[in-house]
mmCIF file of C-alpha atoms and ligand atoms in Angstrom:
data_model
loop_
_atom_site.group_PDB
_atom_site.id
_atom_site.type_symbol
_atom_site.label_atom_id
_atom_site.label_comp_id
_atom_site.label_asym_id
_atom_site.label_seq_id
_atom_site.Cartn_x
_atom_site.Cartn_y
_atom_site.Cartn_z
ATOM 1 C CA MET A 272 0.000 0.000 0.000
ATOM 2 C CA THR A 273 1.330 3.438 -0.941
ATOM 3 C CA VAL A 274 0.806 6.460 1.269
ATOM 4 C CA LEU A 275 1.306 10.036 0.105
ATOM 5 C CA VAL A 276 2.534 12.081 3.058
ATOM 6 C CA THR A 277 2.243 15.843 2.575
ATOM 7 C CA GLY A 278 4.565 17.760 4.888
ATOM 8 C CA GLY A 279 6.534 14.554 5.484
ATOM 9 C CA CYS A 280 9.784 16.410 6.249
ATOM 10 C CA GLY A 281 8.168 18.161 9.210
ATOM 11 C CA TYR A 282 8.168 17.190 12.870
ATOM 12 C CA ILE A 283 5.122 14.902 13.019
ATOM 13 C CA GLY A 284 5.255 13.867 9.345
ATOM 14 C CA SER A 285 8.830 12.568 9.570
ATOM 15 C CA HIS A 286 8.034 10.411 12.617
ATOM 16 C CA THR A 287 4.954 9.061 10.864
ATOM 17 C CA CYS A 288 7.028 8.167 7.770
ATOM 18 C CA VAL A 289 9.328 6.115 10.026
ATOM 19 C CA GLU A 290 6.431 4.159 11.541
ATOM 20 C CA LEU A 291 4.844 3.558 8.112
ATOM 21 C CA LEU A 292 8.089 2.367 6.520
ATOM 22 C CA GLU A 293 8.804 0.133 9.484
ATOM 23 C CA LEU A 294 5.454 -1.585 8.911
ATOM 24 C CA GLY A 295 6.135 -2.097 5.204
ATOM 25 C CA TYR A 296 4.054 0.696 3.670
ATOM 26 C CA ASP A 297 5.512 2.494 0.646
ATOM 27 C CA VAL A 298 5.822 6.199 1.271
ATOM 28 C CA VAL A 299 5.863 9.169 -1.100
ATOM 29 C CA VAL A 300 6.550 12.577 0.458
ATOM 30 C CA ILE A 301 5.765 16.037 -0.860
ATOM 31 C CA ASP A 302 7.115 19.004 1.079
ATOM 32 C CA ASN A 303 8.168 22.499 0.015
ATOM 33 C CA LEU A 304 10.634 22.733 2.942
ATOM 34 C CA VAL A 305 9.134 26.017 4.144
ATOM 35 C CA ASN A 306 9.591 24.766 7.704
ATOM 36 C CA SER A 307 11.925 21.784 7.347
ATOM 37 C CA LYS A 308 15.062 20.539 5.669
ATOM 38 C CA ARG A 309 15.706 18.063 2.862
ATOM 39 C CA GLU A 310 18.188 16.292 5.096
ATOM 40 C CA VAL A 311 15.244 14.860 7.054
ATOM 41 C CA ILE A 312 14.635 12.468 4.148
ATOM 42 C CA ASP A 313 18.203 11.111 4.453
ATOM 43 C CA ARG A 314 17.735 10.747 8.191
ATOM 44 C CA ILE A 315 14.514 8.782 7.783
ATOM 45 C CA THR A 316 16.390 6.493 5.372
ATOM 46 C CA LYS A 317 19.194 6.174 7.914
ATOM 47 C CA ILE A 318 16.754 5.096 10.644
ATOM 48 C CA ILE A 319 14.840 2.593 8.504
ATOM 49 C CA GLY A 320 17.345 1.589 5.828
ATOM 50 C CA LYS A 321 14.704 2.004 3.134
ATOM 51 C CA GLU A 322 14.442 4.531 0.330
ATOM 52 C CA ILE A 323 11.681 7.072 0.407
ATOM 53 C CA ILE A 324 10.365 8.902 -2.654
ATOM 54 C CA PHE A 325 10.560 12.661 -2.179
ATOM 55 C CA TYR A 326 9.116 15.546 -4.198
ATOM 56 C CA GLU A 327 10.182 19.037 -3.239
ATOM 57 C CA GLY A 328 7.134 21.119 -4.062
ATOM 58 C CA ASN A 329 4.057 22.934 -2.895
ATOM 59 C CA VAL A 330 0.792 21.099 -2.274
ATOM 60 C CA GLN A 331 -0.875 24.084 -3.924
ATOM 61 C CA ASP A 332 0.835 23.061 -7.186
ATOM 62 C CA GLU A 333 -1.954 21.194 -8.945
ATOM 63 C CA LYS A 334 0.168 20.054 -11.892
ATOM 64 C CA LEU A 335 2.783 18.535 -9.624
ATOM 65 C CA LEU A 336 0.128 16.747 -7.570
ATOM 66 C CA ILE A 337 -1.518 15.297 -10.673
ATOM 67 C CA SER A 338 1.847 14.035 -11.897
ATOM 68 C CA ILE A 339 2.512 12.389 -8.518
ATOM 69 C CA PHE A 340 -0.883 10.676 -8.514
ATOM 70 C CA ASN A 341 -0.330 9.520 -12.105
ATOM 71 C CA LYS A 342 3.125 8.170 -11.397
ATOM 72 C CA HIS A 343 2.400 6.342 -8.116
ATOM 73 C CA ARG A 344 -0.634 4.277 -7.212
ATOM 74 C CA ILE A 345 -1.489 6.285 -4.110
ATOM 75 C CA ASP A 346 -3.953 4.511 -1.813
ATOM 76 C CA VAL A 347 -4.147 6.946 1.101
ATOM 77 C CA VAL A 348 -3.068 10.532 1.764
ATOM 78 C CA ILE A 349 -1.909 11.787 5.150
ATOM 79 C CA HIS A 350 -2.091 15.569 5.006
ATOM 80 C CA PHE A 351 0.328 17.239 7.423
ATOM 81 C CA ALA A 352 1.459 20.123 5.198
ATOM 82 C CA GLY A 353 0.554 23.474 6.677
ATOM 83 C CA LEU A 354 1.849 26.486 8.527
ATOM 84 C CA LYS A 355 1.465 26.126 12.290
ATOM 85 C CA ALA A 356 2.857 29.087 14.246
ATOM 86 C CA VAL A 357 -0.003 30.606 16.233
ATOM 87 C CA GLY A 358 1.616 34.047 16.774
ATOM 88 C CA GLU A 359 2.798 34.328 13.180
ATOM 89 C CA SER A 360 -0.711 33.507 11.950
ATOM 90 C CA VAL A 361 -2.052 36.570 13.779
ATOM 91 C CA LYS A 362 0.481 38.758 11.952
ATOM 92 C CA MET A 363 0.131 37.031 8.549
ATOM 93 C CA PRO A 364 -3.488 35.838 8.331
ATOM 94 C CA LEU A 365 -3.658 35.896 4.528
ATOM 95 C CA GLU A 366 -0.576 33.705 4.164
ATOM 96 C CA TYR A 367 -2.045 31.241 6.681
ATOM 97 C CA TYR A 368 -5.487 31.073 5.088
ATOM 98 C CA GLN A 369 -3.955 30.832 1.629
ATOM 99 C CA ASN A 370 -1.418 28.154 2.453
ATOM 100 C CA ASN A 371 -3.513 25.965 4.727
ATOM 101 C CA LEU A 372 -6.825 26.219 2.891
ATOM 102 C CA ASP A 373 -5.610 26.386 -0.698
ATOM 103 C CA SER A 374 -3.267 23.421 -0.336
ATOM 104 C CA THR A 375 -6.102 21.341 1.137
ATOM 105 C CA LEU A 376 -8.582 22.371 -1.574
ATOM 106 C CA VAL A 377 -6.114 21.634 -4.377
ATOM 107 C CA LEU A 378 -5.207 18.312 -2.786
ATOM 108 C CA LEU A 379 -8.836 17.243 -2.331
ATOM 109 C CA SER A 380 -9.840 18.153 -5.872
ATOM 110 C CA VAL A 381 -6.859 16.278 -7.339
ATOM 111 C CA MET A 382 -7.694 13.284 -5.118
ATOM 112 C CA LYS A 383 -11.286 13.337 -6.360
ATOM 113 C CA GLU A 384 -10.118 13.650 -9.965
ATOM 114 C CA CYS A 385 -7.715 10.735 -9.548
ATOM 115 C CA ASP A 386 -10.232 8.659 -7.589
ATOM 116 C CA VAL A 387 -8.141 8.487 -4.409
ATOM 117 C CA LYS A 388 -10.674 8.954 -1.636
ATOM 118 C CA LYS A 389 -8.933 8.159 1.623
ATOM 119 C CA ILE A 390 -7.413 10.943 3.680
ATOM 120 C CA ILE A 391 -6.170 11.559 7.208
ATOM 121 C CA PHE A 392 -6.035 15.208 8.249
ATOM 122 C CA SER A 393 -3.922 16.874 10.969
ATOM 123 C CA SER A 394 -6.295 18.938 13.051
ATOM 124 C CA SER A 395 -5.719 20.271 16.513
ATOM 125 C CA ALA A 396 -7.206 20.552 19.978
ATOM 126 C CA THR A 397 -7.236 24.256 19.221
ATOM 127 C CA VAL A 398 -10.599 23.732 17.416
ATOM 128 C CA TYR A 399 -12.226 23.266 20.848
ATOM 129 C CA GLY A 400 -11.436 26.894 21.744
ATOM 130 C CA ASN A 401 -11.873 27.453 25.461
ATOM 131 C CA ALA A 402 -13.529 24.145 26.367
ATOM 132 C CA LYS A 403 -15.760 24.349 29.429
ATOM 133 C CA ILE A 404 -15.458 20.686 30.382
ATOM 134 C CA VAL A 405 -12.282 18.588 30.609
ATOM 135 C CA PRO A 406 -11.329 15.970 29.642
ATOM 136 C CA ILE A 407 -12.433 17.100 26.192
ATOM 137 C CA LYS A 408 -14.514 14.642 24.175
ATOM 138 C CA GLU A 409 -14.766 14.702 20.379
ATOM 139 C CA THR A 410 -18.413 15.683 20.824
ATOM 140 C CA SER A 411 -17.465 18.874 22.706
ATOM 141 C CA PRO A 412 -18.467 22.029 20.861
ATOM 142 C CA VAL A 413 -15.914 23.395 18.399
ATOM 143 C CA GLY A 414 -15.352 27.037 17.466
ATOM 144 C CA GLY A 415 -14.220 30.157 19.267
ATOM 145 C CA THR A 416 -10.704 29.742 17.850
ATOM 146 C CA THR A 417 -8.466 32.583 18.965
ATOM 147 C CA ASN A 418 -6.127 32.906 15.966
ATOM 148 C CA PRO A 419 -6.118 32.413 12.162
ATOM 149 C CA TYR A 420 -4.063 29.209 12.441
ATOM 150 C CA GLY A 421 -6.726 27.582 14.593
ATOM 151 C CA THR A 422 -9.454 28.873 12.323
ATOM 152 C CA THR A 423 -7.816 27.212 9.289
ATOM 153 C CA LYS A 424 -8.075 23.874 11.137
ATOM 154 C CA LEU A 425 -11.741 24.475 11.861
ATOM 155 C CA PHE A 426 -12.460 25.493 8.245
ATOM 156 C CA VAL A 427 -10.722 22.402 6.858
ATOM 157 C CA GLU A 428 -12.755 20.206 9.207
ATOM 158 C CA HIS A 429 -15.930 21.799 7.770
ATOM 159 C CA ILE A 430 -14.665 21.346 4.197
ATOM 160 C CA LEU A 431 -14.025 17.652 4.869
ATOM 161 C CA GLN A 432 -17.487 17.169 6.404
ATOM 162 C CA ASP A 433 -19.129 18.845 3.393
ATOM 163 C CA LEU A 434 -17.089 16.755 0.978
ATOM 164 C CA SER A 435 -18.180 13.569 2.691
ATOM 165 C CA ILE A 436 -21.845 14.582 2.393
ATOM 166 C CA ALA A 437 -21.423 15.348 -1.308
ATOM 167 C CA ASP A 438 -19.361 12.231 -2.016
ATOM 168 C CA PRO A 439 -20.032 9.409 0.472
ATOM 169 C CA ASN A 440 -17.230 7.369 -1.105
ATOM 170 C CA PHE A 441 -14.675 9.464 0.735
ATOM 171 C CA SER A 442 -13.090 7.988 3.861
ATOM 172 C CA ILE A 443 -11.847 10.754 6.115
ATOM 173 C CA VAL A 444 -10.160 10.641 9.493
ATOM 174 C CA ILE A 445 -9.662 13.926 11.313
ATOM 175 C CA LEU A 446 -7.089 13.706 14.105
ATOM 176 C CA ARG A 447 -7.152 16.404 16.751
ATOM 177 C CA TYR A 448 -3.680 16.427 18.266
ATOM 178 C CA PHE A 449 -3.039 17.685 21.753
ATOM 179 C CA ASN A 450 0.570 18.723 22.535
ATOM 180 C CA PRO A 451 3.205 16.633 20.744
ATOM 181 C CA ILE A 452 6.704 16.695 22.260
ATOM 182 C CA GLY A 453 9.652 14.252 22.342
ATOM 183 C CA ALA A 454 11.601 12.857 19.417
ATOM 184 C CA HIS A 455 12.656 9.577 17.826
ATOM 185 C CA LYS A 456 14.996 7.642 20.128
ATOM 186 C CA SER A 457 17.774 7.763 17.508
ATOM 187 C CA GLY A 458 17.943 11.542 17.971
ATOM 188 C CA LEU A 459 18.035 11.867 14.170
ATOM 189 C CA ILE A 460 14.625 13.521 13.798
ATOM 190 C CA GLY A 461 12.761 15.824 16.151
ATOM 191 C CA ASP A 462 11.225 19.256 16.571
ATOM 192 C CA ASN A 463 13.532 21.835 15.104
ATOM 193 C CA PRO A 464 11.715 25.163 14.889
ATOM 194 C CA ASN A 465 13.461 28.149 13.325
ATOM 195 C CA GLY A 466 14.165 31.154 15.576
ATOM 196 C CA VAL A 467 12.822 31.626 19.091
ATOM 197 C CA PRO A 468 10.339 28.810 19.810
ATOM 198 C CA ASN A 469 6.701 29.485 20.696
ATOM 199 C CA ASN A 470 6.060 26.140 22.300
ATOM 200 C CA LEU A 471 7.063 25.086 25.769
ATOM 201 C CA MET A 472 9.314 22.084 25.120
ATOM 202 C CA PRO A 473 11.549 23.540 22.372
ATOM 203 C CA TYR A 474 11.903 26.635 24.572
ATOM 204 C CA ILE A 475 12.945 24.561 27.603
ATOM 205 C CA VAL A 476 15.513 22.743 25.438
ATOM 206 C CA LYS A 477 16.997 26.086 24.368
ATOM 207 C CA VAL A 478 17.268 27.160 28.014
ATOM 208 C CA ALA A 479 18.895 23.829 28.896
ATOM 209 C CA SER A 480 21.393 24.339 26.089
ATOM 210 C CA LYS A 481 22.075 27.919 27.259
ATOM 211 C CA GLU A 482 20.943 29.397 23.938
ATOM 212 C CA LEU A 483 18.279 31.220 25.919
ATOM 213 C CA GLU A 484 18.797 32.461 29.447
ATOM 214 C CA TYR A 485 15.511 31.531 31.094
ATOM 215 C CA LEU A 486 12.007 30.289 30.400
ATOM 216 C CA ASN A 487 9.113 32.744 30.605
ATOM 217 C CA ILE A 488 6.236 31.035 32.379
ATOM 218 C CA PHE A 489 3.067 32.616 31.035
ATOM 219 C CA GLY A 490 0.986 32.986 34.183
ATOM 220 C CA ASN A 491 0.979 31.307 37.600
ATOM 221 C CA ASP A 492 -2.520 32.378 38.583
ATOM 222 C CA TYR A 493 -4.607 29.914 36.592
ATOM 223 C CA PRO A 494 -7.121 27.782 38.522
ATOM 224 C CA THR A 495 -4.800 24.743 38.353
ATOM 225 C CA LYS A 496 -2.893 22.824 41.051
ATOM 226 C CA ASP A 497 0.175 25.130 40.861
ATOM 227 C CA GLY A 498 -1.276 28.067 38.913
ATOM 228 C CA THR A 499 0.401 27.240 35.583
ATOM 229 C CA GLY A 500 -1.312 26.027 32.408
ATOM 230 C CA VAL A 501 -2.159 22.336 32.120
ATOM 231 C CA ARG A 502 -1.815 20.469 28.793
ATOM 232 C CA ASP A 503 -1.970 16.945 27.429
ATOM 233 C CA TYR A 504 1.573 16.266 26.179
ATOM 234 C CA ILE A 505 1.929 13.256 23.884
ATOM 235 C CA HIS A 506 5.161 11.672 22.638
ATOM 236 C CA VAL A 507 5.510 12.289 18.904
ATOM 237 C CA VAL A 508 6.221 8.581 18.299
ATOM 238 C CA ASP A 509 2.902 7.720 19.960
ATOM 239 C CA LEU A 510 1.248 10.331 17.768
ATOM 240 C CA ALA A 511 2.855 8.742 14.689
ATOM 241 C CA ILE A 512 1.551 5.329 15.757
ATOM 242 C CA GLY A 513 -1.893 6.933 16.088
ATOM 243 C CA HIS A 514 -1.693 7.735 12.363
ATOM 244 C CA VAL A 515 -0.978 4.111 11.528
ATOM 245 C CA LYS A 516 -4.094 3.120 13.492
ATOM 246 C CA ALA A 517 -6.068 5.814 11.665
ATOM 247 C CA LEU A 518 -4.782 4.416 8.380
ATOM 248 C CA GLU A 519 -6.237 1.021 9.239
ATOM 249 C CA LYS A 520 -9.586 2.742 9.871
ATOM 250 C CA VAL A 521 -9.559 4.846 6.725
ATOM 251 C CA VAL A 522 -8.959 1.874 4.428
ATOM 252 C CA LYS A 523 -11.887 0.043 6.033
ATOM 253 C CA ASP A 524 -14.708 2.529 6.579
ATOM 254 C CA LYS A 525 -16.310 5.328 4.574
ATOM 255 C CA GLY A 526 -17.462 8.593 6.147
ATOM 256 C CA VAL A 527 -15.869 11.108 8.513
ATOM 257 C CA PHE A 528 -14.308 9.961 11.780
ATOM 258 C CA ILE A 529 -12.866 12.321 14.352
ATOM 259 C CA TYR A 530 -10.419 11.328 17.096
ATOM 260 C CA ASN A 531 -8.491 13.085 19.818
ATOM 261 C CA LEU A 532 -4.861 12.005 20.002
ATOM 262 C CA GLY A 533 -3.494 12.627 23.456
ATOM 263 C CA THR A 534 -2.660 10.667 26.588
ATOM 264 C CA GLY A 535 -5.606 11.787 28.675
ATOM 265 C CA ILE A 536 -3.224 13.139 31.325
ATOM 266 C CA GLY A 537 -2.767 16.835 32.071
ATOM 267 C CA TYR A 538 0.621 18.186 33.170
ATOM 268 C CA SER A 539 1.330 21.738 34.336
ATOM 269 C CA VAL A 540 4.275 23.835 33.151
ATOM 270 C CA PHE A 541 5.967 23.160 36.514
ATOM 271 C CA ASP A 542 5.402 19.398 36.109
ATOM 272 C CA ILE A 543 7.207 19.551 32.764
ATOM 273 C CA ILE A 544 10.091 21.636 34.118
ATOM 274 C CA GLU A 545 10.527 19.288 37.093
ATOM 275 C CA ALA A 546 10.437 16.163 34.916
ATOM 276 C CA PHE A 547 12.936 17.711 32.503
ATOM 277 C CA GLU A 548 15.302 18.721 35.322
ATOM 278 C CA ARG A 549 15.108 15.332 37.008
ATOM 279 C CA GLU A 550 15.473 13.193 33.905
ATOM 280 C CA ASN A 551 18.238 15.238 32.258
ATOM 281 C CA ASP A 552 19.956 16.446 35.425
ATOM 282 C CA ILE A 553 19.841 20.083 34.316
ATOM 283 C CA LYS A 554 18.484 23.184 36.001
ATOM 284 C CA ILE A 555 15.937 25.234 34.066
ATOM 285 C CA LEU A 556 15.875 28.901 35.057
ATOM 286 C CA TYR A 557 12.512 30.588 34.743
ATOM 287 C CA LYS A 558 10.657 33.836 35.393
ATOM 288 C CA ILE A 559 6.947 34.219 35.954
ATOM 289 C CA LYS A 560 5.365 36.493 33.353
ATOM 290 C CA GLU A 561 1.884 37.705 32.415
ATOM 291 C CA ARG A 562 -0.565 35.222 30.919
ATOM 292 C CA ARG A 563 -0.145 34.793 27.149
ATOM 293 C CA ASP A 564 -3.094 36.023 25.045
ATOM 294 C CA GLY A 565 -5.318 33.213 23.830
ATOM 295 C CA ASP A 566 -4.047 30.600 26.318
ATOM 296 C CA VAL A 567 -6.544 28.409 28.134
ATOM 297 C CA ALA A 568 -6.016 27.184 31.707
ATOM 298 C CA ILE A 569 -6.542 23.462 31.212
ATOM 299 C CA CYS A 570 -6.708 21.340 28.085
ATOM 300 C CA TYR A 571 -6.527 17.564 28.046
ATOM 301 C CA ALA A 572 -8.180 14.858 26.027
ATOM 302 C CA ASP A 573 -10.749 12.202 26.648
ATOM 303 C CA VAL A 574 -8.985 9.402 24.775
ATOM 304 C CA THR A 575 -11.709 6.765 25.041
ATOM 305 C CA LYS A 576 -12.900 6.999 21.429
ATOM 306 C CA ALA A 577 -9.440 6.515 19.876
ATOM 307 C CA TYR A 578 -8.922 3.518 22.173
ATOM 308 C CA GLU A 579 -12.289 1.915 21.507
ATOM 309 C CA GLU A 580 -12.440 2.503 17.750
ATOM 310 C CA LEU A 581 -8.773 2.545 16.705
ATOM 311 C CA GLY A 582 -7.199 0.505 19.485
ATOM 312 C CA PHE A 583 -4.851 3.430 20.105
ATOM 313 C CA LYS A 584 -3.330 4.083 23.496
ATOM 314 C CA ALA A 585 -0.223 6.208 24.079
ATOM 315 C CA LYS A 586 2.560 4.138 25.653
ATOM 316 C CA PHE A 587 5.278 6.698 26.372
ATOM 317 C CA GLY A 588 5.272 8.682 29.607
ATOM 318 C CA ILE A 589 6.499 12.096 30.602
ATOM 319 C CA LYS A 590 10.019 10.822 31.415
ATOM 320 C CA ASP A 591 10.412 9.473 27.866
ATOM 321 C CA MET A 592 9.127 12.730 26.415
ATOM 322 C CA VAL A 593 11.518 15.045 28.273
ATOM 323 C CA ARG A 594 14.483 12.663 27.798
ATOM 324 C CA ASP A 595 13.944 12.259 24.060
ATOM 325 C CA SER A 596 13.385 15.981 23.503
ATOM 326 C CA TYR A 597 16.778 16.746 25.041
ATOM 327 C CA ASN A 598 18.467 13.772 23.385
ATOM 328 C CA PHE A 599 17.493 15.189 19.972
ATOM 329 C CA TYR A 600 19.251 18.419 20.862
ATOM 330 C CA LEU A 601 22.351 16.625 22.210
ATOM 331 C CA LYS A 602 22.726 14.348 19.167
ATOM 332 C CA ASN A 603 22.449 17.251 16.771
ATOM 333 C CA ARG A 604 24.824 19.425 18.731
ATOM 334 C CA ILE A 605 27.488 16.707 18.413
ATOM 335 C CA GLU A 606 26.968 16.411 14.656
ATOM 336 C CA GLU A 607 27.114 20.148 13.964
HETATM 337 P P1 LIG B 131 5.990 21.168 10.716
HETATM 338 O O1 LIG B 131 6.021 22.614 10.351
HETATM 339 O O2 LIG B 131 7.194 20.578 11.348
HETATM 340 O O3 LIG B 131 5.627 20.290 9.418
HETATM 341 C C1 LIG B 131 4.794 20.773 8.385
HETATM 342 C C2 LIG B 131 5.516 20.515 7.069
HETATM 343 O O4 LIG B 131 4.691 20.967 5.996
HETATM 344 C C3 LIG B 131 6.837 21.264 6.964
HETATM 345 O O5 LIG B 131 7.857 20.358 6.603
HETATM 346 C C4 LIG B 131 6.588 22.307 5.878
HETATM 347 O O6 LIG B 131 7.766 22.551 5.134
HETATM 348 C C5 LIG B 131 5.499 21.650 5.060
HETATM 349 N N1 LIG B 131 4.599 22.558 4.329
HETATM 350 C C6 LIG B 131 3.906 23.619 4.803
HETATM 351 N N2 LIG B 131 3.147 24.148 3.828
HETATM 352 C C7 LIG B 131 3.349 23.397 2.719
HETATM 353 C C8 LIG B 131 2.841 23.431 1.403
HETATM 354 N N3 LIG B 131 1.946 24.356 1.006
HETATM 355 N N4 LIG B 131 3.272 22.502 0.515
HETATM 356 C C9 LIG B 131 4.168 21.563 0.892
HETATM 357 N N5 LIG B 131 4.682 21.470 2.116
HETATM 358 C C10 LIG B 131 4.269 22.384 3.022
HETATM 359 O O7 LIG B 131 4.705 20.934 11.625
HETATM 360 P P2 LIG B 131 4.278 19.668 12.479
HETATM 361 O O8 LIG B 131 4.425 20.007 13.916
HETATM 362 O O9 LIG B 131 4.912 18.450 11.951
HETATM 363 O O10 LIG B 131 2.711 19.666 12.173
HETATM 364 C C11 LIG B 131 2.145 18.865 11.145
HETATM 365 C C12 LIG B 131 0.672 19.191 11.046
HETATM 366 O O11 LIG B 131 0.056 18.965 12.310
HETATM 367 C C13 LIG B 131 0.387 20.650 10.692
HETATM 368 O O12 LIG B 131 -0.740 20.705 9.832
HETATM 369 C C14 LIG B 131 0.066 21.274 12.032
HETATM 370 O O13 LIG B 131 -0.757 22.396 11.910
HETATM 371 C C15 LIG B 131 -0.635 20.122 12.743
HETATM 372 N N6 LIG B 131 -0.574 20.221 14.224
HETATM 373 C C16 LIG B 131 0.634 20.372 14.845
HETATM 374 C C17 LIG B 131 0.680 20.494 16.238
HETATM 375 C C18 LIG B 131 1.987 20.684 16.957
HETATM 376 O O14 LIG B 131 1.964 21.094 18.124
HETATM 377 N N7 LIG B 131 3.138 20.380 16.356
HETATM 378 C C19 LIG B 131 -0.519 20.450 16.995
HETATM 379 C C20 LIG B 131 -1.724 20.278 16.327
HETATM 380 C C21 LIG B 131 -1.744 20.173 14.924
HETATM 381 N N1 LIG B 132 4.245 28.163 27.981
HETATM 382 C C1 LIG B 132 5.045 28.912 28.800
HETATM 383 N N2 LIG B 132 6.166 29.465 28.263
HETATM 384 C C2 LIG B 132 6.536 29.303 26.976
HETATM 385 C C3 LIG B 132 5.708 28.517 26.140
HETATM 386 C C4 LIG B 132 4.568 27.964 26.678
HETATM 387 O O1 LIG B 132 4.743 29.100 29.977
HETATM 388 O O2 LIG B 132 7.572 29.851 26.545
HETATM 389 C C5 LIG B 132 3.044 27.512 28.544
HETATM 390 C C6 LIG B 132 1.753 27.985 27.891
HETATM 391 O O3 LIG B 132 1.260 29.141 28.530
HETATM 392 C C7 LIG B 132 0.863 26.755 28.064
HETATM 393 C C8 LIG B 132 1.829 25.581 27.982
HETATM 394 O O4 LIG B 132 3.131 26.121 28.284
HETATM 395 O O5 LIG B 132 0.295 26.741 29.354
HETATM 396 C C9 LIG B 132 1.885 24.930 26.610
HETATM 397 O O6 LIG B 132 2.113 25.918 25.617
HETATM 398 P P1 LIG B 132 2.536 25.535 24.125
HETATM 399 O O7 LIG B 132 2.769 26.827 23.391
HETATM 400 O O8 LIG B 132 3.627 24.542 24.119
HETATM 401 O O9 LIG B 132 1.241 24.796 23.560
HETATM 402 P P2 LIG B 132 -0.255 25.283 23.400
HETATM 403 O O10 LIG B 132 -1.113 24.377 24.217
HETATM 404 O O11 LIG B 132 -0.398 26.722 23.612
HETATM 405 O O12 LIG B 132 -0.507 25.045 21.824
HETATM 406 C C10 LIG B 132 -0.113 23.865 21.144
HETATM 407 C C11 LIG B 132 0.195 24.204 19.683
HETATM 408 C C12 LIG B 132 -1.045 24.617 18.959
HETATM 409 C C13 LIG B 132 -2.115 23.592 19.145
HETATM 410 C C14 LIG B 132 -2.347 23.315 20.611
HETATM 411 C C15 LIG B 132 -3.341 22.217 20.809
HETATM 412 O O13 LIG B 132 1.129 25.275 19.611
HETATM 413 O O14 LIG B 132 -0.768 24.699 17.584
HETATM 414 O O15 LIG B 132 -1.119 22.911 21.219
HETATM 415 O O16 LIG B 132 -3.013 21.137 20.045
HETATM 416 F F1 LIG B 132 -3.248 24.044 18.596
#
């Protein structure tokens, strides 16, 4: 079976390619490298010892997509490609709407044209907005997104639902990720954001490596056990395995299926700092700052549906996540 992975050079896409190749799927990647490097392809090959077919190009490029679908017998598409920086999306809404919506629309129309009707889409817990009840179930209301990035995820979910109504032959799995952290145990692939990171774990790693002096903790007055924000952190390898489970679903059943991918456990910012310090034997300096605009106090998943319908259950714990995040930095520091 051949899987087209859009955005396969990125953080989650690269880990998913590894899991797919390991299980014997053929993988074709398209990525325009706007937020990743070509070298990731060589690293995936190094981990698995198998070749991977790579096209450097934009998913908005209809001609290129048609040529890929004509050349390879694609069975399923996993659509990771997209821009994902929340703050940047507020400053560059048009670029975000254009990239994330246009690429999806072009992809879906080429899929329809080429009669490939199985797709897994990367959505986000951000579609729940400020959820009133935790753990968050897939049936919780969506909407109230606080930035253009989140709104693109919501719009694509609507587009996919409408497509399924119009063409019931489509099989669509929408995965709402919670907070992916960690890296492959080889240290060859991981989260490598350009510039100053927005997200907690890459920021902590930069403090640990002394590239940044201290972590800014955005608020210690939330109604949580220690006042800091609580999130559902999931190891990226678990997340990748979740895609393999979703693949098994999408080849079997028609319609739209939505799943949370998380662990079901909420950790505070202090929990993460303490785990990181303990596991890696490094002190993380921090300062308490104002709350960050758009942040919610507590966000963690009800993971029952993914377990019952996909047989998916995250197996890595917080120790693995903080260890592997730092290991990725250490391995790459040695190679540079
Ligand atoms: P990433 O930026 O590491 O990977 C995305 C990849 O897509 C990059 O390699 C980028 O070069 C590529 N890309 C972007 N636009 C493209 C286009 N038009 N054509 C071709 N390639 C393009 O991000 P990630 O963390 O791996 O996230 C993957 C997906 O999951 C994204 O859609 C993201 O919005 C979603 N998601 C991520 C998180 C998270 O915390 N990392 C949480 C929820 C959802
Ligand atoms: N935080 C800090 N300091 C930092 C960065 C984060 O204190 O420098 C705190 C935040 O306030 C929050 C927690 O750490 O309480 C996690 O923040 P992240 O930025 O790592 O993650 P978010 O939950 O804000 O958002 C992430 C992705 C979104 C996605 C969402 C849900 O960035 O794209 O998870 O999946 F939508």
